[in-house]
Coordinates of N, CA and C in Angstrom, one line a residue:
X1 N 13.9 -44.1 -41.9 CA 15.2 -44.6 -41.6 C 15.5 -45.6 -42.7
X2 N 16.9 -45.6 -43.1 CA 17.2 -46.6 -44.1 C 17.8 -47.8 -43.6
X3 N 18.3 -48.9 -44.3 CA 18.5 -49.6 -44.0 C 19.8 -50.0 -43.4
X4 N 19.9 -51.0 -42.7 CA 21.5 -50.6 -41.8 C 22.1 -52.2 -42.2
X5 N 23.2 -52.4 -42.0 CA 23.8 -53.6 -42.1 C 23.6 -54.7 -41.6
X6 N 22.9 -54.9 -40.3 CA 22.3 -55.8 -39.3 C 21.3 -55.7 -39.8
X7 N 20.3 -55.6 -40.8 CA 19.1 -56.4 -41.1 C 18.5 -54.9 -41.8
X8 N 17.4 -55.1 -42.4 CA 16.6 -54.4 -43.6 C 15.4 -54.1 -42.6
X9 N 15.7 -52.2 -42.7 CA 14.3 -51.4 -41.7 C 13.1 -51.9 -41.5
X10 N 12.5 -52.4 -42.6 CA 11.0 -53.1 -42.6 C 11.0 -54.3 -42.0
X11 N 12.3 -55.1 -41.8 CA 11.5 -56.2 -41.0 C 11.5 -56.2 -39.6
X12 N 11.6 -56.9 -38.9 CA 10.8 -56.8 -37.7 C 12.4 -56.4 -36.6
X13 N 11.6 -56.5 -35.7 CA 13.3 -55.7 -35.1 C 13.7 -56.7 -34.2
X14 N 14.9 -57.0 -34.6 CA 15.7 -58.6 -33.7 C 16.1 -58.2 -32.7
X15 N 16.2 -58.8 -31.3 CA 16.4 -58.4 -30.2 C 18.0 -59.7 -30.1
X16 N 19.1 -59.6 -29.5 CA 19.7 -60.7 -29.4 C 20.5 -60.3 -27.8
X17 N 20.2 -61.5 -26.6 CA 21.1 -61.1 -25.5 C 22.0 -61.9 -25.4
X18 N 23.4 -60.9 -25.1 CA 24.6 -61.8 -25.2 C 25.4 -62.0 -23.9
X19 N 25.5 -63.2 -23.5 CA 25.6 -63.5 -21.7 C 27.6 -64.7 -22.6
X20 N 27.3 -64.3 -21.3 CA 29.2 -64.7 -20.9 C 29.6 -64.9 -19.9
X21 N 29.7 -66.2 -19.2 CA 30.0 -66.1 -17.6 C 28.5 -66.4 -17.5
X22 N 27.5 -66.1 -17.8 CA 26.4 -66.8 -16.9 C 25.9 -65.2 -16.8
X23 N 26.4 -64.4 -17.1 CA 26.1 -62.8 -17.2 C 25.9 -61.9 -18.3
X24 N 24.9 -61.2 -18.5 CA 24.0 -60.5 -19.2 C 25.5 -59.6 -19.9
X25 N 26.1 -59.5 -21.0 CA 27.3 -58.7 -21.1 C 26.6 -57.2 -22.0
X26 N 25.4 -57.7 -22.5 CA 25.2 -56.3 -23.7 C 23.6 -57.1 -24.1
X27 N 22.8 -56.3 -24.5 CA 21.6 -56.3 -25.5 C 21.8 -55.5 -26.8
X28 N 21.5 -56.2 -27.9 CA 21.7 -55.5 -29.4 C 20.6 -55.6 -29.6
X29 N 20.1 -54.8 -31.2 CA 19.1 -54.9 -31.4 C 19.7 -54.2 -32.7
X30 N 18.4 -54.4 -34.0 CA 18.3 -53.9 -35.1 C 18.3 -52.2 -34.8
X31 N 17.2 -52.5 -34.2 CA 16.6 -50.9 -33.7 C 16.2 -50.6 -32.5
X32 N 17.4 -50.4 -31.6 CA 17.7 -50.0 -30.4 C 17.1 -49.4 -29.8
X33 N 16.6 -48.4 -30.6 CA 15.6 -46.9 -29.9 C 13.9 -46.9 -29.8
X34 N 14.0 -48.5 -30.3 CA 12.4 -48.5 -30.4 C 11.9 -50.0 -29.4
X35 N 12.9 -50.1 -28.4 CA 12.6 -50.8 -27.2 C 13.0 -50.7 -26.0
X36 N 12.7 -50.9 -25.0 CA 13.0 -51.2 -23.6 C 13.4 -52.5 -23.2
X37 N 14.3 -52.5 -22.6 CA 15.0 -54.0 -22.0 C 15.1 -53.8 -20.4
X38 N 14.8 -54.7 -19.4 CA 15.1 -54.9 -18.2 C 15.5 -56.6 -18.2
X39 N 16.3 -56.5 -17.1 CA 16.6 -58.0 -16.8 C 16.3 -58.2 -15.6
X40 N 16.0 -59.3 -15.3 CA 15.5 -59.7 -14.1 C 16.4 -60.9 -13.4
X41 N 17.2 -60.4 -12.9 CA 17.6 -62.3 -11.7 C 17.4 -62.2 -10.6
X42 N 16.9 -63.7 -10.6 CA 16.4 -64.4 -9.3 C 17.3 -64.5 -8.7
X43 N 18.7 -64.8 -8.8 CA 19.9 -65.1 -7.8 C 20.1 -63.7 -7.5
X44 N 19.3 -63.3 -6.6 CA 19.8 -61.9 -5.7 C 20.8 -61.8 -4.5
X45 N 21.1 -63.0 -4.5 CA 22.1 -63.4 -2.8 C 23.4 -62.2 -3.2
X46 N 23.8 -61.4 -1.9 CA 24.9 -60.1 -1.8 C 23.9 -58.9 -2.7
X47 N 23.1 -59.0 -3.2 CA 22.3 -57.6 -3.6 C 21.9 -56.8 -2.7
X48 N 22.2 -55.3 -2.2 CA 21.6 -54.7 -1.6 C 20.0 -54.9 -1.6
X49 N 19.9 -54.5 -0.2 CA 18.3 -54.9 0.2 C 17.1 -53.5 -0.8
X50 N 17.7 -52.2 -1.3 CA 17.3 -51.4 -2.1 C 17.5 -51.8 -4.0
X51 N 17.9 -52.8 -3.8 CA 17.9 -53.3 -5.3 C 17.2 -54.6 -5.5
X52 N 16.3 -54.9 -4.6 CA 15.7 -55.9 -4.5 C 14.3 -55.8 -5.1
X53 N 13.7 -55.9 -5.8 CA 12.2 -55.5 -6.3 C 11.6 -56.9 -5.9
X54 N 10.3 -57.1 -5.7 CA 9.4 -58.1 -5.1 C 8.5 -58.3 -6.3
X55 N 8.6 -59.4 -7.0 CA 7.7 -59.8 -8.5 C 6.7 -60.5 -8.3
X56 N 5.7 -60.6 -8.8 CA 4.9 -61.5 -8.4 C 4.5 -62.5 -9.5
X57 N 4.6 -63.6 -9.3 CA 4.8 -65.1 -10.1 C 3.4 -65.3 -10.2
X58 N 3.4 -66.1 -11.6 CA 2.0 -66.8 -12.0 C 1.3 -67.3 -10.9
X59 N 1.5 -68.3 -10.5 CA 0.8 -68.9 -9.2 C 0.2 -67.7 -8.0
X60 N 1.0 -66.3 -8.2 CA 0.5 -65.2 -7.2 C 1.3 -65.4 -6.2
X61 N 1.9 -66.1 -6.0 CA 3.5 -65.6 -4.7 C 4.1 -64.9 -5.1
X62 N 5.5 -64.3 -4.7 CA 6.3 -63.5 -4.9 C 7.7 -64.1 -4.8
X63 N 8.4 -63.2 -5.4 CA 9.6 -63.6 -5.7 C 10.9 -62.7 -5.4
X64 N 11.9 -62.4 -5.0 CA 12.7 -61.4 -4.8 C 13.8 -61.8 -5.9
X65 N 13.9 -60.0 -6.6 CA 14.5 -60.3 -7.8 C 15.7 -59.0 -7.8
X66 N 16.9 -59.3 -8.7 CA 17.4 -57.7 -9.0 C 17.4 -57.3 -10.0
X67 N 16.3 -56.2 -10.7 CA 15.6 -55.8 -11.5 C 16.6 -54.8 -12.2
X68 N 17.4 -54.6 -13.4 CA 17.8 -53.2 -13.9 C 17.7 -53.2 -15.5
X69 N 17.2 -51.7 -15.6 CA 17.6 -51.5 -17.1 C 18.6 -52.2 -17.9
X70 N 18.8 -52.5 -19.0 CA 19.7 -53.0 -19.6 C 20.0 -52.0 -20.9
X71 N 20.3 -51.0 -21.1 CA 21.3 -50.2 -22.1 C 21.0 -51.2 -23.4
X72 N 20.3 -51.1 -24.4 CA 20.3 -51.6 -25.6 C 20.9 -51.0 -27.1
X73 N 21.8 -51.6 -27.5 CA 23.0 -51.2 -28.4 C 22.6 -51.4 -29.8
X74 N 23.4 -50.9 -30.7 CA 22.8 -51.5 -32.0 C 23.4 -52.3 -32.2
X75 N 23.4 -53.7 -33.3 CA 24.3 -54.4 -33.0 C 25.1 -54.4 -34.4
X76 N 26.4 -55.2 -33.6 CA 27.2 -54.7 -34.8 C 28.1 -56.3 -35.3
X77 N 27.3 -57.2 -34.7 CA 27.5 -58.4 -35.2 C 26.5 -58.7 -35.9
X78 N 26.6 -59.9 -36.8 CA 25.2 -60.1 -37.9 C 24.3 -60.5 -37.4
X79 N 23.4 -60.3 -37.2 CA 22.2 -60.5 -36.8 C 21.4 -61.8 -37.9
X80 N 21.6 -61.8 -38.7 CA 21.2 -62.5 -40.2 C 21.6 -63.9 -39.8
X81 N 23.1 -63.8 -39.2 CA 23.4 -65.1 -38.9 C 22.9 -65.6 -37.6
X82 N 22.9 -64.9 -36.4 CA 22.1 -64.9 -35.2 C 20.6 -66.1 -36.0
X83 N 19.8 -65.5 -36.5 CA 18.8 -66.0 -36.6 C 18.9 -66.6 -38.0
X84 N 19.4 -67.2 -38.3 CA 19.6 -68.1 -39.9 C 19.0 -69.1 -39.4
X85 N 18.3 -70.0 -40.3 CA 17.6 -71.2 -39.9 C 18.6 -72.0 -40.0
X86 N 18.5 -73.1 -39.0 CA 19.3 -73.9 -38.9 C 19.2 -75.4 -39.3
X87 N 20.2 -76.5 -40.1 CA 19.9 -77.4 -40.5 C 18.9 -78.0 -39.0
X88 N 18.1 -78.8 -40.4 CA 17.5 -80.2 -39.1 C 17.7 -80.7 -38.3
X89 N 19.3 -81.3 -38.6 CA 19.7 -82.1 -37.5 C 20.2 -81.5 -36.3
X90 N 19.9 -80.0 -36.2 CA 20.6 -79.2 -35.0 C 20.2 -79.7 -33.8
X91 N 20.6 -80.1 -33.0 CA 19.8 -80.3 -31.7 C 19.6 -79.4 -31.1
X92 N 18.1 -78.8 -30.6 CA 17.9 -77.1 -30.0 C 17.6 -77.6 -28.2
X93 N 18.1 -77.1 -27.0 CA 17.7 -77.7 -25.9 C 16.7 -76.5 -25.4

């Protein structure tokens, strides 16, 4: 594969999720076809009781979650700038 506009085949393949509203809108990626994406939320409240998956948490409890594939796209914003290093004084939280 050659190289694409969002970033140079050899390097590593950028993953970026883009939420809006507090909601998952799209997954991009360099190289879309060479991952899997699932999302997971904890705020299941109005989720059908069949979309409910049961996870189980470090401690070994469980957790009720709504689990789905997420469709990963190529992306068609820059990626370059996505991950540009950022001055020092950025504050990162």
């Amino acid at each position: 594969m050659s190289g694409n506009c969002c970033g140079d085949s050899n390097s590593r393949n950028r993953v970026a999720v883009v939420l809006e509203g507090g909601i998952v809108q799209s997954v991009v990626a360099d190289r879309p076809e060479e991952i899997e994406v699932a999302v997971i939320d904890y705020d299941a409240d109005g989720c059908d009781e069949s979309e409910i998956a049961r996870l189980t948490q470090p401690d070994g409890s469980t957790s009720d979650a709504w689990v789905y594939d997420c469709m990963t796209e190529r992306s068609r914003i820059s990626l370059d700038e996505v991950f540009a290093e950022r001055p020092d004084d950025t504050v990162q939280g």
